[in-house]
mmCIF file with all atom_site columns, C-alpha atoms in Angstrom:
data_model
loop_
_atom_site.group_PDB
_atom_site.id
_atom_site.type_symbol
_atom_site.label_atom_id
_atom_site.label_alt_id
_atom_site.label_comp_id
_atom_site.label_asym_id
_atom_site.label_entity_id
_atom_site.label_seq_id
_atom_site.pdbx_PDB_ins_code
_atom_site.Cartn_x
_atom_site.Cartn_y
_atom_site.Cartn_z
_atom_site.occupancy
_atom_site.B_iso_or_equiv
_atom_site.pdbx_formal_charge
_atom_site.auth_seq_id
_atom_site.auth_comp_id
_atom_site.auth_asym_id
_atom_site.auth_atom_id
_atom_site.pdbx_PDB_model_num
ATOM 1   C CA . ILE A 1 1   ? -7.095  7.165   15.337  1.00 91.00 ? 192 ILE A CA 1
ATOM 2   C CA . VAL A 1 2   ? -7.922  4.060   13.325  1.00 93.00 ? 193 VAL A CA 1
ATOM 3   C CA . LEU A 1 3   ? -7.723  3.785   9.524   1.00 94.00 ? 194 LEU A CA 1
ATOM 4   C CA . THR A 1 4   ? -10.077 1.538   7.525   1.00 96.00 ? 195 THR A CA 1
ATOM 5   C CA . GLY A 1 5   ? -10.839 0.813   3.873   1.00 96.00 ? 196 GLY A CA 1
ATOM 6   C CA . GLY A 1 6   ? -13.559 -1.289  2.344   1.00 94.00 ? 197 GLY A CA 1
ATOM 7   C CA . ASP A 1 7   ? -15.813 -2.408  -0.461  1.00 96.00 ? 198 ASP A CA 1
ATOM 8   C CA . ASP A 1 8   ? -17.364 1.064   -0.650  1.00 96.00 ? 199 ASP A CA 1
ATOM 9   C CA . ARG A 1 9   ? -14.107 2.334   -2.310  1.00 97.00 ? 200 ARG A CA 1
ATOM 10  C CA . LEU A 1 10  ? -13.471 4.739   0.584   1.00 96.00 ? 201 LEU A CA 1
ATOM 11  C CA . TRP A 1 11  ? -10.856 5.022   3.300   1.00 96.00 ? 202 TRP A CA 1
ATOM 12  C CA . LYS A 1 12  ? -11.871 6.519   6.634   1.00 95.00 ? 203 LYS A CA 1
ATOM 13  C CA . THR A 1 13  ? -10.091 7.658   9.773   1.00 94.00 ? 204 THR A CA 1
ATOM 14  C CA . TRP A 1 14  ? -11.965 7.172   13.016  1.00 95.00 ? 205 TRP A CA 1
ATOM 15  C CA . GLY A 1 15  ? -11.441 8.847   16.379  1.00 95.00 ? 206 GLY A CA 1
ATOM 16  C CA . PHE A 1 16  ? -11.740 6.807   19.532  1.00 89.00 ? 207 PHE A CA 1
ATOM 17  C CA . PRO A 1 17  ? -13.288 6.278   21.999  1.00 89.00 ? 208 PRO A CA 1
ATOM 18  C CA . ASP A 1 18  ? -16.216 8.124   20.370  1.00 91.00 ? 209 ASP A CA 1
ATOM 19  C CA . GLY A 1 19  ? -15.992 6.353   16.996  1.00 92.00 ? 210 GLY A CA 1
ATOM 20  C CA . ASN A 1 20  ? -16.506 9.552   14.992  1.00 96.00 ? 211 ASN A CA 1
ATOM 21  C CA . ILE A 1 21  ? -15.389 9.648   11.355  1.00 96.00 ? 212 ILE A CA 1
ATOM 22  C CA . LEU A 1 22  ? -12.614 12.258  11.135  1.00 93.00 ? 213 LEU A CA 1
ATOM 23  C CA . LEU A 1 23  ? -11.670 12.077  7.448   1.00 92.00 ? 214 LEU A CA 1
ATOM 24  C CA . THR A 1 24  ? -12.907 10.227  4.375   1.00 93.00 ? 215 THR A CA 1
ATOM 25  C CA . GLY A 1 25  ? -11.069 9.792   1.089   1.00 94.00 ? 216 GLY A CA 1
ATOM 26  C CA . GLU A 1 26  ? -12.422 8.754   -2.281  1.00 94.00 ? 217 GLU A CA 1
ATOM 27  C CA . GLY A 1 27  ? -10.787 8.196   -5.633  1.00 95.00 ? 218 GLY A CA 1
ATOM 28  C CA . HIS A 1 28  ? -10.339 4.465   -6.139  1.00 97.00 ? 219 HIS A CA 1
ATOM 29  C CA . THR A 1 29  ? -12.707 2.850   -8.636  1.00 97.00 ? 220 THR A CA 1
ATOM 30  C CA . ASP A 1 30  ? -12.899 -0.539  -6.902  1.00 98.00 ? 221 ASP A CA 1
ATOM 31  C CA . TRP A 1 31  ? -12.696 -2.028  -3.369  1.00 97.00 ? 222 TRP A CA 1
ATOM 32  C CA . LEU A 1 32  ? -9.852  -1.138  -1.023  1.00 97.00 ? 223 LEU A CA 1
ATOM 33  C CA . SER A 1 33  ? -7.693  -4.041  0.063   1.00 97.00 ? 224 SER A CA 1
ATOM 34  C CA . GLY A 1 34  ? -5.183  -2.247  2.267   1.00 96.00 ? 225 GLY A CA 1
ATOM 35  C CA . CYS A 1 35  ? -4.419  1.031   3.957   1.00 97.00 ? 226 CYS A CA 1
ATOM 36  C CA . CYS A 1 36  ? -1.542  2.142   6.123   1.00 95.00 ? 227 CYS A CA 1
ATOM 37  C CA . PHE A 1 37  ? -0.308  5.368   7.739   1.00 96.00 ? 228 PHE A CA 1
ATOM 38  C CA . ARG A 1 38  ? 3.115   6.715   6.765   1.00 96.00 ? 229 ARG A CA 1
ATOM 39  C CA . PRO A 1 39  ? 5.415   6.479   9.808   1.00 94.00 ? 230 PRO A CA 1
ATOM 40  C CA . SER A 1 40  ? 5.366   10.292  10.152  1.00 92.00 ? 231 SER A CA 1
ATOM 41  C CA . GLY A 1 41  ? 1.559   10.202  10.224  1.00 90.00 ? 232 GLY A CA 1
ATOM 42  C CA . THR A 1 42  ? 1.153   12.918  7.563   1.00 91.00 ? 233 THR A CA 1
ATOM 43  C CA . GLN A 1 43  ? 0.195   10.623  4.678   1.00 96.00 ? 234 GLN A CA 1
ATOM 44  C CA . LEU A 1 44  ? -1.305  7.237   4.019   1.00 96.00 ? 235 LEU A CA 1
ATOM 45  C CA . VAL A 1 45  ? -1.150  4.593   1.308   1.00 98.00 ? 236 VAL A CA 1
ATOM 46  C CA . THR A 1 46  ? -4.055  2.558   -0.049  1.00 98.00 ? 237 THR A CA 1
ATOM 47  C CA . SER A 1 47  ? -4.262  -0.428  -2.391  1.00 98.00 ? 238 SER A CA 1
ATOM 48  C CA . SER A 1 48  ? -7.239  -1.444  -4.452  1.00 98.00 ? 239 SER A CA 1
ATOM 49  C CA . GLY A 1 49  ? -8.920  -3.898  -6.759  1.00 98.00 ? 240 GLY A CA 1
ATOM 50  C CA . ASP A 1 50  ? -8.603  -1.181  -9.421  1.00 98.00 ? 241 ASP A CA 1
ATOM 51  C CA . THR A 1 51  ? -4.885  -2.218  -9.799  1.00 98.00 ? 242 THR A CA 1
ATOM 52  C CA . THR A 1 52  ? -3.536  1.020   -8.299  1.00 98.00 ? 243 THR A CA 1
ATOM 53  C CA . VAL A 1 53  ? -1.719  2.148   -5.182  1.00 98.00 ? 244 VAL A CA 1
ATOM 54  C CA . ARG A 1 54  ? -2.453  5.686   -4.009  1.00 98.00 ? 245 ARG A CA 1
ATOM 55  C CA . ILE A 1 55  ? -0.684  8.091   -1.692  1.00 98.00 ? 246 ILE A CA 1
ATOM 56  C CA . TRP A 1 56  ? -2.912  10.501  0.227   1.00 97.00 ? 247 TRP A CA 1
ATOM 57  C CA . ASP A 1 57  ? -1.932  13.721  2.006   1.00 94.00 ? 248 ASP A CA 1
ATOM 58  C CA . LEU A 1 58  ? -4.015  14.073  5.152   1.00 91.00 ? 249 LEU A CA 1
ATOM 59  C CA . SER A 1 59  ? -3.599  17.853  5.410   1.00 87.00 ? 250 SER A CA 1
ATOM 60  C CA . ARG A 1 60  ? -4.780  18.364  1.807   1.00 83.00 ? 251 ARG A CA 1
ATOM 61  C CA . HIS A 1 61  ? -7.540  15.735  2.121   1.00 75.00 ? 252 HIS A CA 1
ATOM 62  C CA . GLY A 1 62  ? -6.679  14.301  -1.291  1.00 91.00 ? 253 GLY A CA 1
ATOM 63  C CA . CYS A 1 63  ? -4.700  11.887  -3.402  1.00 96.00 ? 254 CYS A CA 1
ATOM 64  C CA . THR A 1 64  ? -1.271  13.255  -4.309  1.00 96.00 ? 255 THR A CA 1
ATOM 65  C CA . LEU A 1 65  ? 0.098   10.273  -6.244  1.00 97.00 ? 256 LEU A CA 1
ATOM 66  C CA . THR A 1 66  ? -1.333  7.266   -8.095  1.00 98.00 ? 257 THR A CA 1
ATOM 67  C CA . LEU A 1 67  ? 1.093   4.414   -8.705  1.00 98.00 ? 258 LEU A CA 1
ATOM 68  C CA . ARG A 1 68  ? 0.275   2.211   -11.698 1.00 98.00 ? 259 ARG A CA 1
ATOM 69  C CA . GLY A 1 69  ? 2.048   -0.935  -12.838 1.00 98.00 ? 260 GLY A CA 1
ATOM 70  C CA . HIS A 1 70  ? 0.157   -3.973  -11.596 1.00 98.00 ? 261 HIS A CA 1
ATOM 71  C CA . SER A 1 71  ? -2.026  -5.800  -14.120 1.00 98.00 ? 262 SER A CA 1
ATOM 72  C CA . ARG A 1 72  ? -4.487  -7.241  -11.578 1.00 98.00 ? 263 ARG A CA 1
ATOM 73  C CA . ALA A 1 73  ? -5.951  -6.272  -8.201  1.00 98.00 ? 264 ALA A CA 1
ATOM 74  C CA . VAL A 1 74  ? -3.510  -5.006  -5.585  1.00 98.00 ? 265 VAL A CA 1
ATOM 75  C CA . ARG A 1 75  ? -4.016  -7.087  -2.436  1.00 98.00 ? 266 ARG A CA 1
ATOM 76  C CA . GLY A 1 76  ? -1.940  -5.153  0.092   1.00 97.00 ? 267 GLY A CA 1
ATOM 77  C CA . CYS A 1 77  ? 0.455   -2.299  0.759   1.00 98.00 ? 268 CYS A CA 1
ATOM 78  C CA . ALA A 1 78  ? 2.844   -1.063  3.446   1.00 97.00 ? 269 ALA A CA 1
ATOM 79  C CA . TRP A 1 79  ? 5.341   1.732   4.196   1.00 97.00 ? 270 TRP A CA 1
ATOM 80  C CA . HIS A 1 80  ? 9.031   1.294   4.935   1.00 96.00 ? 271 HIS A CA 1
ATOM 81  C CA . SER A 1 81  ? 9.957   2.692   8.353   1.00 94.00 ? 272 SER A CA 1
ATOM 82  C CA . CYS A 1 82  ? 11.932  5.550   6.721   1.00 94.00 ? 273 CYS A CA 1
ATOM 83  C CA . GLY A 1 83  ? 8.773   6.704   4.921   1.00 94.00 ? 274 GLY A CA 1
ATOM 84  C CA . ASP A 1 84  ? 10.391  6.938   1.467   1.00 95.00 ? 275 ASP A CA 1
ATOM 85  C CA . PHE A 1 85  ? 9.258   3.576   0.076   1.00 97.00 ? 276 PHE A CA 1
ATOM 86  C CA . VAL A 1 86  ? 5.970   1.724   -0.298  1.00 98.00 ? 277 VAL A CA 1
ATOM 87  C CA . VAL A 1 87  ? 5.517   -1.943  -1.179  1.00 98.00 ? 278 VAL A CA 1
ATOM 88  C CA . SER A 1 88  ? 2.537   -3.526  -2.900  1.00 98.00 ? 279 SER A CA 1
ATOM 89  C CA . ALA A 1 89  ? 1.357   -7.122  -3.410  1.00 98.00 ? 280 ALA A CA 1
ATOM 90  C CA . SER A 1 90  ? -0.814  -8.098  -6.357  1.00 98.00 ? 281 SER A CA 1
ATOM 91  C CA . ALA A 1 91  ? -3.007  -10.852 -7.736  1.00 98.00 ? 282 ALA A CA 1
ATOM 92  C CA . ASP A 1 92  ? -0.770  -10.650 -10.840 1.00 98.00 ? 283 ASP A CA 1
ATOM 93  C CA . GLY A 1 93  ? 1.816   -12.685 -8.876  1.00 98.00 ? 284 GLY A CA 1
ATOM 94  C CA . THR A 1 94  ? 4.252   -9.807  -8.356  1.00 98.00 ? 285 THR A CA 1
ATOM 95  C CA . SER A 1 95  ? 5.170   -7.354  -5.648  1.00 98.00 ? 286 SER A CA 1
ATOM 96  C CA . LYS A 1 96  ? 6.578   -3.900  -6.243  1.00 98.00 ? 287 LYS A CA 1
ATOM 97  C CA . ILE A 1 97  ? 8.878   -1.527  -4.370  1.00 98.00 ? 288 ILE A CA 1
ATOM 98  C CA . TRP A 1 98  ? 7.803   2.069   -5.035  1.00 98.00 ? 289 TRP A CA 1
ATOM 99  C CA . ASP A 1 99  ? 10.037  5.107   -4.454  1.00 97.00 ? 290 ASP A CA 1
ATOM 100 C CA . VAL A 1 100 ? 7.622   7.788   -3.267  1.00 96.00 ? 291 VAL A CA 1
ATOM 101 C CA . ASN A 1 101 ? 10.100  10.640  -3.867  1.00 96.00 ? 292 ASN A CA 1
ATOM 102 C CA . SER A 1 102 ? 10.834  9.777   -7.508  1.00 97.00 ? 293 SER A CA 1
ATOM 103 C CA . GLU A 1 103 ? 7.246   8.540   -7.990  1.00 96.00 ? 294 GLU A CA 1
ATOM 104 C CA . ARG A 1 104 ? 8.296   5.331   -9.740  1.00 96.00 ? 295 ARG A CA 1
ATOM 105 C CA . CYS A 1 105 ? 8.664   1.597   -9.289  1.00 98.00 ? 296 CYS A CA 1
ATOM 106 C CA . ARG A 1 106 ? 12.207  0.698   -8.194  1.00 96.00 ? 297 ARG A CA 1
ATOM 107 C CA . TYR A 1 107 ? 11.866  -3.093  -8.303  1.00 96.00 ? 298 TYR A CA 1
ATOM 108 C CA . THR A 1 108 ? 9.369   -5.751  -9.294  1.00 98.00 ? 299 THR A CA 1
ATOM 109 C CA . LEU A 1 109 ? 9.659   -8.917  -7.223  1.00 98.00 ? 300 LEU A CA 1
ATOM 110 C CA . ARG A 1 110 ? 8.869   -12.098 -9.156  1.00 97.00 ? 301 ARG A CA 1
ATOM 111 C CA . GLY A 1 111 ? 8.960   -15.642 -7.840  1.00 96.00 ? 302 GLY A CA 1
ATOM 112 C CA . HIS A 1 112 ? 5.530   -16.564 -6.529  1.00 97.00 ? 303 HIS A CA 1
ATOM 113 C CA . GLU A 1 113 ? 3.435   -18.848 -8.731  1.00 97.00 ? 304 GLU A CA 1
ATOM 114 C CA . ASP A 1 114 ? 0.079   -17.339 -7.754  1.00 98.00 ? 305 ASP A CA 1
ATOM 115 C CA . SER A 1 115 ? -1.478  -14.204 -6.274  1.00 98.00 ? 306 SER A CA 1
ATOM 116 C CA . VAL A 1 116 ? 0.637   -12.341 -3.701  1.00 98.00 ? 307 VAL A CA 1
ATOM 117 C CA . ASN A 1 117 ? -1.868  -11.637 -0.929  1.00 98.00 ? 308 ASN A CA 1
ATOM 118 C CA . SER A 1 118 ? 0.081   -9.737  1.714   1.00 97.00 ? 309 SER A CA 1
ATOM 119 C CA . ILE A 1 119 ? 3.312   -7.814  2.096   1.00 98.00 ? 310 ILE A CA 1
ATOM 120 C CA . GLU A 1 120 ? 5.219   -6.113  4.923   1.00 97.00 ? 311 GLU A CA 1
ATOM 121 C CA . PHE A 1 121 ? 8.621   -4.618  5.576   1.00 96.00 ? 312 PHE A CA 1
ATOM 122 C CA . LEU A 1 122 ? 10.280  -6.160  8.599   1.00 96.00 ? 313 LEU A CA 1
ATOM 123 C CA . PRO A 1 123 ? 10.711  -3.315  11.131  1.00 92.00 ? 314 PRO A CA 1
ATOM 124 C CA . PHE A 1 124 ? 13.716  -1.055  10.513  1.00 90.00 ? 315 PHE A CA 1
ATOM 125 C CA . SER A 1 125 ? 15.180  -3.285  7.808   1.00 94.00 ? 316 SER A CA 1
ATOM 126 C CA . ASN A 1 126 ? 15.422  -3.735  4.053   1.00 94.00 ? 317 ASN A CA 1
ATOM 127 C CA . THR A 1 127 ? 13.702  -7.106  4.201   1.00 97.00 ? 318 THR A CA 1
ATOM 128 C CA . VAL A 1 128 ? 10.211  -7.645  2.810   1.00 97.00 ? 319 VAL A CA 1
ATOM 129 C CA . VAL A 1 129 ? 8.028   -10.651 3.595   1.00 98.00 ? 320 VAL A CA 1
ATOM 130 C CA . THR A 1 130 ? 5.314   -11.750 1.176   1.00 98.00 ? 321 THR A CA 1
ATOM 131 C CA . SER A 1 131 ? 2.649   -14.435 1.384   1.00 98.00 ? 322 SER A CA 1
ATOM 132 C CA . SER A 1 132 ? 1.031   -16.024 -1.629  1.00 98.00 ? 323 SER A CA 1
ATOM 133 C CA . ALA A 1 133 ? -1.905  -18.170 -2.698  1.00 98.00 ? 324 ALA A CA 1
ATOM 134 C CA . ASP A 1 134 ? 0.783   -20.642 -3.831  1.00 98.00 ? 325 ASP A CA 1
ATOM 135 C CA . LYS A 1 135 ? 1.056   -21.521 -0.099  1.00 98.00 ? 326 LYS A CA 1
ATOM 136 C CA . THR A 1 136 ? 4.523   -20.007 0.366   1.00 98.00 ? 327 THR A CA 1
ATOM 137 C CA . LEU A 1 137 ? 6.117   -17.165 2.256   1.00 97.00 ? 328 LEU A CA 1
ATOM 138 C CA . SER A 1 138 ? 9.128   -15.375 0.793   1.00 98.00 ? 329 SER A CA 1
ATOM 139 C CA . LEU A 1 139 ? 11.742  -13.096 2.339   1.00 97.00 ? 330 LEU A CA 1
ATOM 140 C CA . TRP A 1 140 ? 13.256  -10.529 -0.026  1.00 97.00 ? 331 TRP A CA 1
ATOM 141 C CA . ASP A 1 141 ? 16.370  -8.411  0.486   1.00 95.00 ? 332 ASP A CA 1
ATOM 142 C CA . VAL A 1 142 ? 15.432  -5.218  -1.371  1.00 91.00 ? 333 VAL A CA 1
ATOM 143 C CA . ARG A 1 143 ? 18.693  -3.294  -0.987  1.00 85.00 ? 334 ARG A CA 1
#
């Protein structure tokens, strides 16, 4: 299964080798910039130009949580390996650590001087790496 998101505001899961669309999700009001499966495979996270991050339940075929807090487009998102936290990177120059269980932002990471364009947790760690239009990479200890 492959997960994609695009300018059409939709995310889609595709089965291979046939290339059939298995599921489609709609709800964002602008382009999708990122999408990622939860490590357990039961949910996914999407980020969008509409400034939101959304959590989707694959068995319910719908959005279960919309995370708001960025003031500009969200450029990327990722899950922590434990599945309890999501990170987001935004054109507003910040990144956020979201606690999915409490449904709130735990931390806002500030330090880049321009848009934060990508974000990832290092595998099985509490370290986040971000890249920015300010031509820097940053490592963050988010414990």
